[in-house]
C-alpha cells in the first residue's frame, strides 16, 4: 500500500476527537509527536533521535468536514523528505530577541569609542592634576627653604639676645656693685625718716669710728604698691661712694642670719641682678 493511501484511510476512519490510549506515551516536539520511549542524544547543538516508524510520526487524526480535512492534509509534514540515514536532526532557530552579529559589532565599536573618549579626557585631567601637584611641591619646597632660613635667623637673633641680656646684667652689676640692699625695714617708715633710721642702724651695727666715716650718695625704696602687714616690706637700696664702706657693713652683719634693730629683723645683700644672685646661690 502506498503511503498516501494509508494516510487517507487513517483520516477517513476518524469520526470523533478521541485520544488514543497510547497518547500519554507521546511527547510533542515542534509540530510532530514522538514516543517518549525513543532514546535520544545531543549532537551539533540539536537533538537527534532514532528514526521511528512513519505511522508513529503521524499526529492524531483530526475531525471535521472534508474541506477541513483537505486543508489539514496540506499542512501535514513531508515524510519522504526526511533523511534516510536512520536519524532525524532538528536545527534550533536563532532567538529573535538576541542581537545579530552586526548589532554586536556596532555595540562593541560604540563601547570602544566611548572608552577612547573617556580615556582621552581622563589623561587630560590627570595631566592637569599632575601639574597642580608639581606646583604645590615646588611651593612646599620653597616654603621649606624659607623656613630653614627663618629658623637660622631666629637662632642667631636668640643668641644675640642672650648675649645682650648677659651684658646688661653684667653692666647692672658693675653699676650697682657699690649698692647695698636692705630687707625688713617697715613700710611705715617713710622716705623722709629713712636717713635718720639708717644713721641709728649704722651706729648700732658699727663702731663709732666706722659709722662716722660712712658716706652714701643715694637712698630709695623700691617702687610698688602698699603691702599688707603680713607681707615682706619693700627693699631699701643704699648707694655708697666707696666699695669699702659697703664691704665694712656686710662684714659686721655677716655672722647674723637676721640683724635685729628696733624690733625689726633686717637682712643685708648685694644689689645684684636676679640671674647673678641665682648663679651665686647655686655655686655657694
PDB file of C-alpha atoms in Angstrom:
ATOM      1  CA  UNK A   1       0.000   0.000   0.000  1.00  0.00           C
ATOM      2  CA  UNK A   2       1.269   3.490  -0.868  1.00  0.00           C
ATOM      3  CA  UNK A   3       1.957   5.942   1.984  1.00  0.00           C
ATOM      4  CA  UNK A   4      -0.689   8.346   0.652  1.00  0.00           C
ATOM      5  CA  UNK A   5      -3.414   5.656   0.580  1.00  0.00           C
ATOM      6  CA  UNK A   6      -2.535   4.574   4.100  1.00  0.00           C
ATOM      7  CA  UNK A   7      -2.742   8.205   5.266  1.00  0.00           C
ATOM      8  CA  UNK A   8      -6.147   8.674   3.607  1.00  0.00           C
ATOM      9  CA  UNK A   9      -7.504   5.506   5.202  1.00  0.00           C
ATOM     10  CA  UNK A  10      -6.385   6.724   8.626  1.00  0.00           C
ATOM     11  CA  UNK A  11      -8.019  10.142   8.114  1.00  0.00           C
ATOM     12  CA  UNK A  12     -11.343   8.725   6.870  1.00  0.00           C
ATOM     13  CA  UNK A  13     -11.697   6.347   9.821  1.00  0.00           C
ATOM     14  CA  UNK A  14     -11.806   9.143  12.405  1.00  0.00           C
ATOM     15  CA  UNK A  15     -15.291  10.331  13.475  1.00  0.00           C
ATOM     16  CA  UNK A  16     -14.710  11.615  16.969  1.00  0.00           C
ATOM     17  CA  UNK A  17     -11.969  13.614  18.691  1.00  0.00           C
ATOM     18  CA  UNK A  18     -10.864  10.774  20.918  1.00  0.00           C
ATOM     19  CA  UNK A  19      -7.286  10.371  22.010  1.00  0.00           C
ATOM     20  CA  UNK A  20      -5.685   7.032  21.722  1.00  0.00           C
ATOM     21  CA  UNK A  21      -4.753   5.141  24.805  1.00  0.00           C
ATOM     22  CA  UNK A  22      -1.097   5.378  23.915  1.00  0.00           C
ATOM     23  CA  UNK A  23      -1.238   9.175  23.611  1.00  0.00           C
ATOM     24  CA  UNK A  24       0.207   9.553  27.075  1.00  0.00           C
ATOM     25  CA  UNK A  25       3.356   7.880  25.805  1.00  0.00           C
ATOM     26  CA  UNK A  26       3.881  10.578  23.197  1.00  0.00           C
ATOM     27  CA  UNK A  27       5.646  13.926  23.630  1.00  0.00           C
ATOM     28  CA  UNK A  28       5.216  16.939  21.366  1.00  0.00           C
ATOM     29  CA  UNK A  29       8.426  18.128  19.663  1.00  0.00           C
ATOM     30  CA  UNK A  30       7.858  21.056  17.330  1.00  0.00           C
ATOM     31  CA  UNK A  31       4.990  20.019  15.035  1.00  0.00           C
ATOM     32  CA  UNK A  32       5.457  16.235  15.472  1.00  0.00           C
ATOM     33  CA  UNK A  33       4.829  13.662  18.165  1.00  0.00           C
ATOM     34  CA  UNK A  34       7.408  11.054  19.104  1.00  0.00           C
ATOM     35  CA  UNK A  35       7.265   8.227  21.588  1.00  0.00           C
ATOM     36  CA  UNK A  36       8.816   9.078  24.910  1.00  0.00           C
ATOM     37  CA  UNK A  37      10.492   5.647  24.966  1.00  0.00           C
ATOM     38  CA  UNK A  38      12.668   6.543  21.977  1.00  0.00           C
ATOM     39  CA  UNK A  39      16.307   7.021  23.117  1.00  0.00           C
ATOM     40  CA  UNK A  40      17.820  10.389  22.277  1.00  0.00           C
ATOM     41  CA  UNK A  41      21.196  12.142  22.335  1.00  0.00           C
ATOM     42  CA  UNK A  42      22.504  15.716  21.769  1.00  0.00           C
ATOM     43  CA  UNK A  43      24.817  16.481  18.874  1.00  0.00           C
ATOM     44  CA  UNK A  44      25.808  19.632  16.978  1.00  0.00           C
ATOM     45  CA  UNK A  45      23.588  21.907  19.083  1.00  0.00           C
ATOM     46  CA  UNK A  46      20.489  19.900  18.110  1.00  0.00           C
ATOM     47  CA  UNK A  47      18.513  16.893  19.290  1.00  0.00           C
ATOM     48  CA  UNK A  48      18.958  13.627  17.418  1.00  0.00           C
ATOM     49  CA  UNK A  49      16.526  10.721  17.727  1.00  0.00           C
ATOM     50  CA  UNK A  50      16.393   7.239  16.355  1.00  0.00           C
ATOM     51  CA  UNK A  51      14.066   7.262  13.429  1.00  0.00           C
ATOM     52  CA  UNK A  52      10.651   5.821  14.409  1.00  0.00           C
ATOM     53  CA  UNK A  53       8.128   4.276  12.146  1.00  0.00           C
ATOM     54  CA  UNK A  54       6.215   6.562   9.770  1.00  0.00           C
ATOM     55  CA  UNK A  55       2.920   5.546  11.274  1.00  0.00           C
ATOM     56  CA  UNK A  56       4.079   6.624  14.711  1.00  0.00           C
ATOM     57  CA  UNK A  57       5.088  10.061  13.391  1.00  0.00           C
ATOM     58  CA  UNK A  58       1.562  10.957  12.348  1.00  0.00           C
ATOM     59  CA  UNK A  59      -0.490  13.241  14.609  1.00  0.00           C
ATOM     60  CA  UNK A  60      -3.880  12.361  15.959  1.00  0.00           C
ATOM     61  CA  UNK A  61      -6.438  12.245  13.125  1.00  0.00           C
ATOM     62  CA  UNK A  62      -8.478  15.435  13.129  1.00  0.00           C
ATOM     63  CA  UNK A  63     -12.267  15.515  12.926  1.00  0.00           C
ATOM     64  CA  UNK A  64     -14.242  17.762  10.668  1.00  0.00           C
ATOM     65  CA  UNK A  65     -15.653  18.203   7.188  1.00  0.00           C
ATOM     66  CA  UNK A  66     -13.935  17.004   4.028  1.00  0.00           C
ATOM     67  CA  UNK A  67     -12.779  20.536   3.155  1.00  0.00           C
ATOM     68  CA  UNK A  68     -11.263  20.909   6.585  1.00  0.00           C
ATOM     69  CA  UNK A  69      -9.555  17.570   6.190  1.00  0.00           C
ATOM     70  CA  UNK A  70      -8.148  18.626   2.853  1.00  0.00           C
ATOM     71  CA  UNK A  71      -6.767  21.780   4.437  1.00  0.00           C
ATOM     72  CA  UNK A  72      -5.227  19.735   7.208  1.00  0.00           C
ATOM     73  CA  UNK A  73      -3.789  17.368   4.634  1.00  0.00           C
ATOM     74  CA  UNK A  74      -1.886  20.232   3.062  1.00  0.00           C
ATOM     75  CA  UNK A  75      -0.286  21.056   6.425  1.00  0.00           C
ATOM     76  CA  UNK A  76       0.971  17.510   7.006  1.00  0.00           C
ATOM     77  CA  UNK A  77       4.740  17.090   7.027  1.00  0.00           C
ATOM     78  CA  UNK A  78       6.538  15.717   4.034  1.00  0.00           C
ATOM     79  CA  UNK A  79       7.738  12.455   5.492  1.00  0.00           C
ATOM     80  CA  UNK A  80       9.606  11.444   2.355  1.00  0.00           C
ATOM     81  CA  UNK A  81      11.892  14.495   2.645  1.00  0.00           C
ATOM     82  CA  UNK A  82      13.346  13.266   5.934  1.00  0.00           C
ATOM     83  CA  UNK A  83      16.933  11.932   5.863  1.00  0.00           C
ATOM     84  CA  UNK A  84      17.313   8.178   5.246  1.00  0.00           C
ATOM     85  CA  UNK A  85      20.319   7.553   7.483  1.00  0.00           C
ATOM     86  CA  UNK A  86      18.148   6.415  10.389  1.00  0.00           C
ATOM     87  CA  UNK A  87      18.342   9.739  12.295  1.00  0.00           C
ATOM     88  CA  UNK A  88      16.279  12.891  12.324  1.00  0.00           C
ATOM     89  CA  UNK A  89      18.115  16.175  13.093  1.00  0.00           C
ATOM     90  CA  UNK A  90      16.437  19.429  14.003  1.00  0.00           C
ATOM     91  CA  UNK A  91      18.381  22.720  13.929  1.00  0.00           C
ATOM     92  CA  UNK A  92      17.460  25.313  16.523  1.00  0.00           C
ATOM     93  CA  UNK A  93      16.378  28.621  15.065  1.00  0.00           C
ATOM     94  CA  UNK A  94      18.065  31.770  16.473  1.00  0.00           C
ATOM     95  CA  UNK A  95      16.106  33.638  19.091  1.00  0.00           C
ATOM     96  CA  UNK A  96      14.820  36.902  17.584  1.00  0.00           C
ATOM     97  CA  UNK A  97      15.363  38.597  20.962  1.00  0.00           C
ATOM     98  CA  UNK A  98      19.141  38.220  20.624  1.00  0.00           C
ATOM     99  CA  UNK A  99      21.124  40.785  18.631  1.00  0.00           C
ATOM    100  CA  UNK A 100      22.731  39.844  15.359  1.00  0.00           C
ATOM    101  CA  UNK A 101      26.467  39.845  14.724  1.00  0.00           C
ATOM    102  CA  UNK A 102      26.230  43.259  13.063  1.00  0.00           C
ATOM    103  CA  UNK A 103      24.424  44.708  16.064  1.00  0.00           C
ATOM    104  CA  UNK A 104      27.031  43.259  18.423  1.00  0.00           C
ATOM    105  CA  UNK A 105      29.839  44.657  16.288  1.00  0.00           C
ATOM    106  CA  UNK A 106      28.159  48.082  16.328  1.00  0.00           C
ATOM    107  CA  UNK A 107      27.764  47.932  20.101  1.00  0.00           C
ATOM    108  CA  UNK A 108      31.418  46.942  20.557  1.00  0.00           C
ATOM    109  CA  UNK A 109      32.565  49.809  18.346  1.00  0.00           C
ATOM    110  CA  UNK A 110      30.377  52.247  20.284  1.00  0.00           C
ATOM    111  CA  UNK A 111      31.844  50.995  23.576  1.00  0.00           C
ATOM    112  CA  UNK A 112      35.379  51.321  22.196  1.00  0.00           C
ATOM    113  CA  UNK A 113      34.658  54.859  21.028  1.00  0.00           C
ATOM    114  CA  UNK A 114      33.163  55.778  24.402  1.00  0.00           C
ATOM    115  CA  UNK A 115      36.105  54.388  26.365  1.00  0.00           C
ATOM    116  CA  UNK A 116      38.602  56.019  23.995  1.00  0.00           C
ATOM    117  CA  UNK A 117      36.945  59.395  24.542  1.00  0.00           C
ATOM    118  CA  UNK A 118      36.793  58.874  28.294  1.00  0.00           C
ATOM    119  CA  UNK A 119      40.446  57.807  28.405  1.00  0.00           C
ATOM    120  CA  UNK A 120      41.476  60.923  26.484  1.00  0.00           C
ATOM    121  CA  UNK A 121      39.501  63.117  28.888  1.00  0.00           C
ATOM    122  CA  UNK A 122      40.953  61.239  31.861  1.00  0.00           C
ATOM    123  CA  UNK A 123      44.502  61.704  30.549  1.00  0.00           C
ATOM    124  CA  UNK A 124      43.912  65.447  30.208  1.00  0.00           C
ATOM    125  CA  UNK A 125      42.522  65.650  33.754  1.00  0.00           C
ATOM    126  CA  UNK A 126      45.426  63.600  35.126  1.00  0.00           C
ATOM    127  CA  UNK A 127      47.877  65.879  33.333  1.00  0.00           C
ATOM    128  CA  UNK A 128      46.270  68.968  34.856  1.00  0.00           C
ATOM    129  CA  UNK A 129      46.282  67.342  38.301  1.00  0.00           C
ATOM    130  CA  UNK A 130      49.940  66.377  37.897  1.00  0.00           C
ATOM    131  CA  UNK A 131      50.759  69.992  37.027  1.00  0.00           C
ATOM    132  CA  UNK A 132      48.972  71.235  40.126  1.00  0.00           C
ATOM    133  CA  UNK A 133      50.766  68.662  42.285  1.00  0.00           C
ATOM    134  CA  UNK A 134      54.122  69.699  40.817  1.00  0.00           C
ATOM    135  CA  UNK A 135      53.348  73.370  41.518  1.00  0.00           C
ATOM    136  CA  UNK A 136      52.311  72.505  45.086  1.00  0.00           C
ATOM    137  CA  UNK A 137      55.522  70.522  45.602  1.00  0.00           C
ATOM    138  CA  UNK A 138      57.584  73.464  44.341  1.00  0.00           C
ATOM    139  CA  UNK A 139      55.711  75.791  46.691  1.00  0.00           C
ATOM    140  CA  UNK A 140      56.262  73.445  49.642  1.00  0.00           C
ATOM    141  CA  UNK A 141      59.960  73.165  48.805  1.00  0.00           C
ATOM    142  CA  UNK A 142      60.286  76.942  48.550  1.00  0.00           C
ATOM    143  CA  UNK A 143      58.470  77.403  51.857  1.00  0.00           C
ATOM    144  CA  UNK A 144      60.717  74.779  53.449  1.00  0.00           C
ATOM    145  CA  UNK A 145      63.828  76.663  52.350  1.00  0.00           C
ATOM    146  CA  UNK A 146      62.365  79.921  53.646  1.00  0.00           C
ATOM    147  CA  UNK A 147      61.508  78.260  56.948  1.00  0.00           C
ATOM    148  CA  UNK A 148      65.046  76.941  57.311  1.00  0.00           C
ATOM    149  CA  UNK A 149      66.415  80.411  56.616  1.00  0.00           C
ATOM    150  CA  UNK A 150      63.982  81.922  59.134  1.00  0.00           C
ATOM    151  CA  UNK A 151      64.936  79.311  61.751  1.00  0.00           C
ATOM    152  CA  UNK A 152      68.612  80.081  61.246  1.00  0.00           C
ATOM    153  CA  UNK A 153      67.965  83.804  61.544  1.00  0.00           C
ATOM    154  CA  UNK A 154      65.814  83.248  64.635  1.00  0.00           C
ATOM    155  CA  UNK A 155      68.569  81.200  66.243  1.00  0.00           C
ATOM    156  CA  UNK A 156      71.066  83.960  65.520  1.00  0.00           C
ATOM    157  CA  UNK A 157      68.710  86.571  66.998  1.00  0.00           C
ATOM    158  CA  UNK A 158      68.150  84.386  70.080  1.00  0.00           C
ATOM    159  CA  UNK A 159      71.889  84.035  70.592  1.00  0.00           C
ATOM    160  CA  UNK A 160      72.312  87.775  70.184  1.00  0.00           C
ATOM    161  CA  UNK A 161      69.530  88.473  72.699  1.00  0.00           C
ATOM    162  CA  UNK A 162      71.077  86.080  75.198  1.00  0.00           C
ATOM    163  CA  UNK A 163      74.466  87.745  74.790  1.00  0.00           C
ATOM    164  CA  UNK A 164      72.940  91.221  75.165  1.00  0.00           C
ATOM    165  CA  UNK A 165      70.958  90.146  78.226  1.00  0.00           C
ATOM    166  CA  UNK A 166      74.096  88.781  79.853  1.00  0.00           C
ATOM    167  CA  UNK A 167      75.917  92.003  79.014  1.00  0.00           C
ATOM    168  CA  UNK A 168      73.111  94.115  80.509  1.00  0.00           C
ATOM    169  CA  UNK A 169      73.189  92.070  83.705  1.00  0.00           C
ATOM    170  CA  UNK A 170      76.948  92.491  83.880  1.00  0.00           C
ATOM    171  CA  UNK A 171      76.644  96.254  83.404  1.00  0.00           C
ATOM    172  CA  UNK A 172      73.927  96.374  86.058  1.00  0.00           C
ATOM    173  CA  UNK A 173      76.177  94.511  88.429  1.00  0.00           C
ATOM    174  CA  UNK A 174      79.011  96.940  87.680  1.00  0.00           C
ATOM    175  CA  UNK A 175      76.718  99.921  88.152  1.00  0.00           C
ATOM    176  CA  UNK A 176      75.248  98.533  91.365  1.00  0.00           C
ATOM    177  CA  UNK A 177      78.355  96.970  92.815  1.00  0.00           C
ATOM    178  CA  UNK A 178      78.566  99.700  95.486  1.00  0.00           C
ATOM    179  CA  UNK A 179      74.874  99.431  96.375  1.00  0.00           C
ATOM    180  CA  UNK A 180      73.568  97.708  99.473  1.00  0.00           C
ATOM    181  CA  UNK A 181      70.113  96.132  99.623  1.00  0.00           C
ATOM    182  CA  UNK A 182      68.393  96.081 102.993  1.00  0.00           C
ATOM    183  CA  UNK A 183      65.280  93.954 103.577  1.00  0.00           C
ATOM    184  CA  UNK A 184      62.913  94.204 106.533  1.00  0.00           C
ATOM    185  CA  UNK A 185      62.627  97.984 107.053  1.00  0.00           C
ATOM    186  CA  UNK A 186      58.891  98.562 107.654  1.00  0.00           C
ATOM    187  CA  UNK A 187      56.907 100.483 105.064  1.00  0.00           C
ATOM    188  CA  UNK A 188      55.584 102.626 107.909  1.00  0.00           C
ATOM    189  CA  UNK A 189      58.920 104.452 107.879  1.00  0.00           C
ATOM    190  CA  UNK A 190      58.524 106.948 105.078  1.00  0.00           C
ATOM    191  CA  UNK A 191      61.252 108.261 102.786  1.00  0.00           C
ATOM    192  CA  UNK A 192      61.801 111.380 104.918  1.00  0.00           C
ATOM    193  CA  UNK A 193      62.528 109.334 108.042  1.00  0.00           C
ATOM    194  CA  UNK A 194      64.733 106.722 106.303  1.00  0.00           C
ATOM    195  CA  UNK A 195      68.065 108.691 106.598  1.00  0.00           C
ATOM    196  CA  UNK A 196      67.660 109.096 110.386  1.00  0.00           C
ATOM    197  CA  UNK A 197      66.681 105.423 110.719  1.00  0.00           C
ATOM    198  CA  UNK A 198      69.824 104.333 108.811  1.00  0.00           C
ATOM    199  CA  UNK A 199      72.112 106.534 110.958  1.00  0.00           C
ATOM    200  CA  UNK A 200      70.784 104.877 114.099  1.00  0.00           C
ATOM    201  CA  UNK A 201      71.154 101.461 112.389  1.00  0.00           C
ATOM    202  CA  UNK A 202      74.805 102.013 111.394  1.00  0.00           C
ATOM    203  CA  UNK A 203      75.636 103.411 114.828  1.00  0.00           C
ATOM    204  CA  UNK A 204      74.279 100.220 116.396  1.00  0.00           C
ATOM    205  CA  UNK A 205      75.977  97.855 113.905  1.00  0.00           C
ATOM    206  CA  UNK A 206      79.374  99.555 113.574  1.00  0.00           C
ATOM    207  CA  UNK A 207      81.904 101.101 115.820  1.00  0.00           C
ATOM    208  CA  UNK A 208      81.715 104.886 116.242  1.00  0.00           C
ATOM    209  CA  UNK A 209      84.803 105.342 114.072  1.00  0.00           C
ATOM    210  CA  UNK A 210      83.382 103.170 111.261  1.00  0.00           C
ATOM    211  CA  UNK A 211      79.988 104.815 111.461  1.00  0.00           C
ATOM    212  CA  UNK A 212      81.487 108.287 111.295  1.00  0.00           C
ATOM    213  CA  UNK A 213      83.383 107.640 108.057  1.00  0.00           C
ATOM    214  CA  UNK A 214      80.391 106.248 106.069  1.00  0.00           C
ATOM    215  CA  UNK A 215      79.361 108.296 103.056  1.00  0.00           C
ATOM    216  CA  UNK A 216      76.433 107.392 100.834  1.00  0.00           C
ATOM    217  CA  UNK A 217      75.152 109.151  97.738  1.00  0.00           C
ATOM    218  CA  UNK A 218      71.757 107.548  97.202  1.00  0.00           C
ATOM    219  CA  UNK A 219      68.862 106.154  99.163  1.00  0.00           C
ATOM    220  CA  UNK A 220      65.474 104.996  97.916  1.00  0.00           C
ATOM    221  CA  UNK A 221      62.877 102.313  98.467  1.00  0.00           C
ATOM    222  CA  UNK A 222      61.931 100.017  95.590  1.00  0.00           C
ATOM    223  CA  UNK A 223      58.742 101.176  93.894  1.00  0.00           C
ATOM    224  CA  UNK A 224      55.474  99.300  94.304  1.00  0.00           C
ATOM    225  CA  UNK A 225      52.045  99.470  95.851  1.00  0.00           C
ATOM    226  CA  UNK A 226      51.344  99.272  99.588  1.00  0.00           C
ATOM    227  CA  UNK A 227      51.812  95.835 101.128  1.00  0.00           C
ATOM    228  CA  UNK A 228      49.776  94.013 103.738  1.00  0.00           C
ATOM    229  CA  UNK A 229      51.092  93.729 107.301  1.00  0.00           C
ATOM    230  CA  UNK A 230      51.830  90.016 106.963  1.00  0.00           C
ATOM    231  CA  UNK A 231      53.929  90.502 103.810  1.00  0.00           C
ATOM    232  CA  UNK A 232      57.599  91.385 103.441  1.00  0.00           C
ATOM    233  CA  UNK A 233      58.262  95.145 103.274  1.00  0.00           C
ATOM    234  CA  UNK A 234      59.768  96.633 100.179  1.00  0.00           C
ATOM    235  CA  UNK A 235      63.562  96.653  99.900  1.00  0.00           C
ATOM    236  CA  UNK A 236      65.649  99.748 100.548  1.00  0.00           C
ATOM    237  CA  UNK A 237      68.621 100.441  98.255  1.00  0.00           C
ATOM    238  CA  UNK A 238      71.549 102.366  99.706  1.00  0.00           C
ATOM    239  CA  UNK A 239      74.375 103.513  97.436  1.00  0.00           C
ATOM    240  CA  UNK A 240      77.862 104.236  98.839  1.00  0.00           C
ATOM    241  CA  UNK A 241      80.615 106.350  97.370  1.00  0.00           C
ATOM    242  CA  UNK A 242      83.181 103.710  98.196  1.00  0.00           C
ATOM    243  CA  UNK A 243      83.095  99.953  97.782  1.00  0.00           C
ATOM    244  CA  UNK A 244      84.946  99.604 101.083  1.00  0.00           C
ATOM    245  CA  UNK A 245      82.094 101.206 103.039  1.00  0.00           C
ATOM    246  CA  UNK A 246      79.629  98.600 101.763  1.00  0.00           C
ATOM    247  CA  UNK A 247      82.087  95.788 102.484  1.00  0.00           C
ATOM    248  CA  UNK A 248      82.541  97.120 106.025  1.00  0.00           C
ATOM    249  CA  UNK A 249      78.831  96.931 106.799  1.00  0.00           C
ATOM    250  CA  UNK A 250      78.496  93.462 105.246  1.00  0.00           C
ATOM    251  CA  UNK A 251      81.454  92.178 107.246  1.00  0.00           C
ATOM    252  CA  UNK A 252      79.870  93.396 110.509  1.00  0.00           C
ATOM    253  CA  UNK A 253      76.477  91.784 109.899  1.00  0.00           C
ATOM    254  CA  UNK A 254      77.781  88.650 108.135  1.00  0.00           C
ATOM    255  CA  UNK A 255      77.574  86.498 111.242  1.00  0.00           C
ATOM    256  CA  UNK A 256      73.876  87.260 111.775  1.00  0.00           C
ATOM    257  CA  UNK A 257      71.128  85.407 109.977  1.00  0.00           C
ATOM    258  CA  UNK A 258      68.841  88.322 110.851  1.00  0.00           C
ATOM    259  CA  UNK A 259      70.066  91.556 112.356  1.00  0.00           C
ATOM    260  CA  UNK A 260      67.562  92.758 114.977  1.00  0.00           C
ATOM    261  CA  UNK A 261      67.202  96.512 115.276  1.00  0.00           C
ATOM    262  CA  UNK A 262      64.310  98.282 116.997  1.00  0.00           C
ATOM    263  CA  UNK A 263      62.333  95.032 116.936  1.00  0.00           C
ATOM    264  CA  UNK A 264      62.813  94.757 113.170  1.00  0.00           C
ATOM    265  CA  UNK A 265      64.501  91.713 111.566  1.00  0.00           C
ATOM    266  CA  UNK A 266      66.818  93.080 108.871  1.00  0.00           C
ATOM    267  CA  UNK A 267      68.831  91.360 106.117  1.00  0.00           C
ATOM    268  CA  UNK A 268      71.684  92.817 104.038  1.00  0.00           C
ATOM    269  CA  UNK A 269      72.501  91.784 100.439  1.00  0.00           C
ATOM    270  CA  UNK A 270      74.465  92.892  97.429  1.00  0.00           C
ATOM    271  CA  UNK A 271      72.363  94.814  94.936  1.00  0.00           C
ATOM    272  CA  UNK A 272      72.834  92.333  92.093  1.00  0.00           C
ATOM    273  CA  UNK A 273      70.575  91.123  89.282  1.00  0.00           C
ATOM    274  CA  UNK A 274      68.305  88.136  89.854  1.00  0.00           C
ATOM    275  CA  UNK A 275      70.313  85.910  87.476  1.00  0.00           C
ATOM    276  CA  UNK A 276      73.580  86.770  89.225  1.00  0.00           C
ATOM    277  CA  UNK A 277      72.075  86.099  92.641  1.00  0.00           C
ATOM    278  CA  UNK A 278      70.726  82.750  91.459  1.00  0.00           C
ATOM    279  CA  UNK A 279      74.102  81.871  89.954  1.00  0.00           C
ATOM    280  CA  UNK A 280      75.889  82.759  93.198  1.00  0.00           C
ATOM    281  CA  UNK A 281      73.387  80.784  95.247  1.00  0.00           C
ATOM    282  CA  UNK A 282      73.875  77.739  93.036  1.00  0.00           C
ATOM    283  CA  UNK A 283      77.670  77.708  93.308  1.00  0.00           C
ATOM    284  CA  UNK A 284      77.958  78.520  97.011  1.00  0.00           C
TER     285      UNK A 284
END
